[in-house]
Amino acid sequence: NLAMALEAQKRFPEAVKLHQERLQVLRQVCGRCHEESLMATEETSRALCAFGATDGAIELQKRTLQEVRADLGRDHPYALAFQKSLAHTFLDVGLADQASQLLRRTLVAERANGAEPLQVSATEAALGSALRMKGDLDEAIVLLSDSGKAICEHLGDSHPQAMQCTGNLGLAYAAKGEKKKAAELQKQLTAQLQQVSAR
């Protein structure tokens, strides 16, 4: 993929242009909500963020989410995936309130639809992170603790998602003033990182 090769070379304006051209072709040929078109939208959004054009990425993701909801329904897996993707972009730029609203809707729908447990846990972890950033620490701690345990059981203590949960949980306890618990989690995170380094 030439666009991704250009991204690796930090040639972001050229990469973004190629991504956008490919996306336009796929939307015309396959349709705006085809899996290939949606994957290309994700790639274009990531390239825009890497280029520093976060507003453009958010606008693209919002527009695509509206289209997917209109064509496939609000609770379609593609709609929920794009909802979550937009929420993560909001988190990346510090818009925790917007992110938490989207993630809460996603979590409710995933639970109602019987989504895979690991998928639900990942959404819980993301919502917990957003709530921590907002300062809603009690709910954040519950979500991060529960999702962290589930992710560890499925993927192992040293998986990046598990370590991210541990780190965010520690930050939540620290923000709440529970320094002893935060220190314990920092020690746990250090041990997880050492496991990865020892491989």
XYZ file of C-alpha atoms in Angstrom:
199
model
C 0.000 0.000 0.000
C 1.724 3.155 -1.250
C -0.214 5.462 1.074
C 0.929 3.559 4.163
C 4.492 3.510 2.856
C 4.334 7.278 2.548
C 3.012 7.512 6.117
C 5.995 5.473 7.313
C 8.229 8.022 5.591
C 6.340 10.886 7.335
C 5.128 12.157 3.950
C 1.672 12.809 5.351
C 0.217 15.252 2.788
C 0.895 12.779 -0.035
C -0.392 9.865 2.051
C -3.617 11.669 2.929
C -4.246 12.533 -0.718
C -3.822 8.888 -1.780
C -6.049 7.649 1.032
C -8.758 10.134 0.063
C -8.575 9.190 -3.626
C -8.818 5.479 -2.799
C -11.739 6.112 -0.453
C -13.624 8.056 -3.121
C -13.180 5.234 -5.653
C -14.283 2.549 -3.183
C -17.382 4.501 -2.192
C -18.343 4.862 -5.860
C -17.630 1.249 -6.805
C -18.586 -0.669 -3.667
C -20.970 1.689 -1.902
C -20.534 3.992 1.061
C -21.223 1.337 3.713
C -19.339 -1.574 2.148
C -16.718 -3.127 4.413
C -13.872 -2.065 2.099
C -15.128 1.519 2.040
C -15.398 1.610 5.817
C -11.894 0.198 6.252
C -10.599 2.853 3.850
C -12.410 5.502 5.883
C -10.620 4.290 9.012
C -7.259 4.406 7.227
C -7.965 7.907 5.930
C -8.971 9.073 9.410
C -5.775 7.706 10.931
C -3.706 9.418 8.237
C -5.471 12.728 8.873
C -4.763 12.424 12.598
C -1.104 11.632 11.927
C -0.966 14.704 9.678
C -2.394 16.816 12.503
C -5.742 17.318 10.771
C -7.779 15.898 13.643
C -10.790 18.093 12.888
C -10.908 16.619 9.392
C -10.681 13.095 10.783
C -13.512 13.731 13.240
C -15.700 15.259 10.530
C -15.078 12.262 8.247
C -15.878 9.795 11.029
C -19.026 11.680 12.054
C -20.302 11.796 8.481
C -19.583 8.109 7.945
C -21.259 7.160 11.219
C -24.404 9.034 10.164
C -24.399 7.206 6.826
C -23.930 3.782 8.395
C -26.693 4.430 10.911
C -29.017 5.591 8.133
C -28.278 2.635 5.832
C -27.762 -0.231 8.282
C -29.301 0.841 11.592
C -27.962 2.343 14.804
C -27.126 -1.009 16.403
C -25.533 -2.662 13.367
C -22.019 -3.955 14.186
C -20.495 -1.561 11.628
C -22.298 1.375 13.242
C -21.128 0.367 16.716
C -17.559 -0.105 15.478
C -17.516 3.352 13.909
C -19.112 4.843 16.998
C -16.290 3.385 19.058
C -13.677 4.581 16.565
C -14.994 8.146 16.745
C -14.991 7.932 20.542
C -11.311 6.946 20.534
C -10.517 9.929 18.304
C -12.355 12.165 20.769
C -10.278 10.659 23.581
C -7.050 11.300 21.676
C -7.831 15.032 21.570
C -9.105 15.216 25.154
C -12.849 15.374 24.410
C -13.732 12.958 27.188
C -17.370 14.020 27.526
C -18.189 13.333 23.868
C -16.207 10.094 23.991
C -17.984 8.833 27.103
C -21.430 9.495 25.608
C -20.617 7.452 22.497
C -18.958 4.661 24.457
C -21.861 4.385 26.873
C -24.300 4.002 23.964
C -22.003 1.415 22.397
C -21.727 -0.556 25.626
C -25.496 -0.659 26.116
C -26.005 -1.895 22.539
C -23.226 -4.499 22.750
C -24.632 -5.932 25.966
C -28.156 -6.006 24.521
C -26.945 -7.659 21.304
C -24.924 -10.335 23.112
C -21.578 -9.188 21.753
C -18.430 -11.195 22.442
C -17.335 -10.786 26.102
C -13.884 -9.529 25.128
C -15.431 -6.906 22.848
C -17.660 -5.721 25.690
C -14.680 -5.613 28.059
C -12.727 -3.463 25.602
C -15.627 -1.004 25.445
C -15.878 -0.981 29.242
C -12.166 -0.215 29.446
C -12.460 2.649 26.955
C -15.464 4.086 28.799
C -13.587 3.762 32.088
C -10.692 5.712 30.592
C -13.030 8.448 29.341
C -14.746 8.701 32.723
C -11.359 8.936 34.457
C -10.462 11.859 32.211
C -13.808 13.487 33.060
C -13.258 13.003 36.781
C -16.069 10.458 37.275
C -13.684 8.329 39.275
C -15.946 5.884 41.127
C -17.599 4.553 37.971
C -14.263 4.643 36.143
C -12.657 2.466 38.811
C -15.451 -0.121 38.642
C -15.312 -0.331 34.845
C -11.514 -0.417 34.642
C -11.254 -3.025 37.390
C -13.880 -5.338 35.872
C -12.644 -4.969 32.296
C -9.022 -5.379 33.351
C -9.767 -8.694 35.047
C -11.701 -9.972 32.029
C -9.011 -8.898 29.567
C -6.288 -10.528 31.687
C -8.263 -13.781 31.763
C -8.700 -13.800 27.980
C -5.403 -12.319 26.773
C -2.947 -12.564 29.679
C -1.479 -10.041 32.125
C 1.138 -8.755 29.701
C -1.192 -7.984 26.801
C -1.181 -4.245 25.875
C -4.912 -3.918 26.631
C -4.403 -5.446 30.069
C -1.499 -3.115 30.829
C -3.480 -0.116 29.619
C -6.289 -1.024 32.023
C -3.813 -1.363 34.887
C -2.251 2.013 34.092
C -5.604 3.805 33.804
C -6.892 2.180 36.975
C -3.799 3.368 38.819
C -4.328 6.904 37.521
C -7.960 6.811 38.649
C -6.992 5.755 42.173
C -4.260 8.410 42.258
C -6.738 11.103 41.201
C -9.059 9.927 43.963
C -6.250 10.305 46.499
C -5.848 6.590 47.197
C -2.079 6.628 46.908
C -1.459 3.167 48.370
C -3.734 1.479 45.827
C -2.235 3.571 43.031
C 1.280 2.520 44.082
C 0.265 -1.153 44.109
C -1.062 -0.856 40.572
C 2.069 0.937 39.426
C 4.096 -1.944 40.836
C 1.826 -4.398 38.992
C 2.244 -2.449 35.742
C 6.030 -2.465 36.148
C 5.952 -6.251 36.582
C 3.795 -6.586 33.455
C 6.263 -4.479 31.466
C 9.164 -6.579 32.740
C 7.406 -9.735 31.507
C 7.190 -8.217 28.048
C 10.840 -7.108 28.073
C 12.008 -10.559 29.183
C 10.519 -12.247 26.099
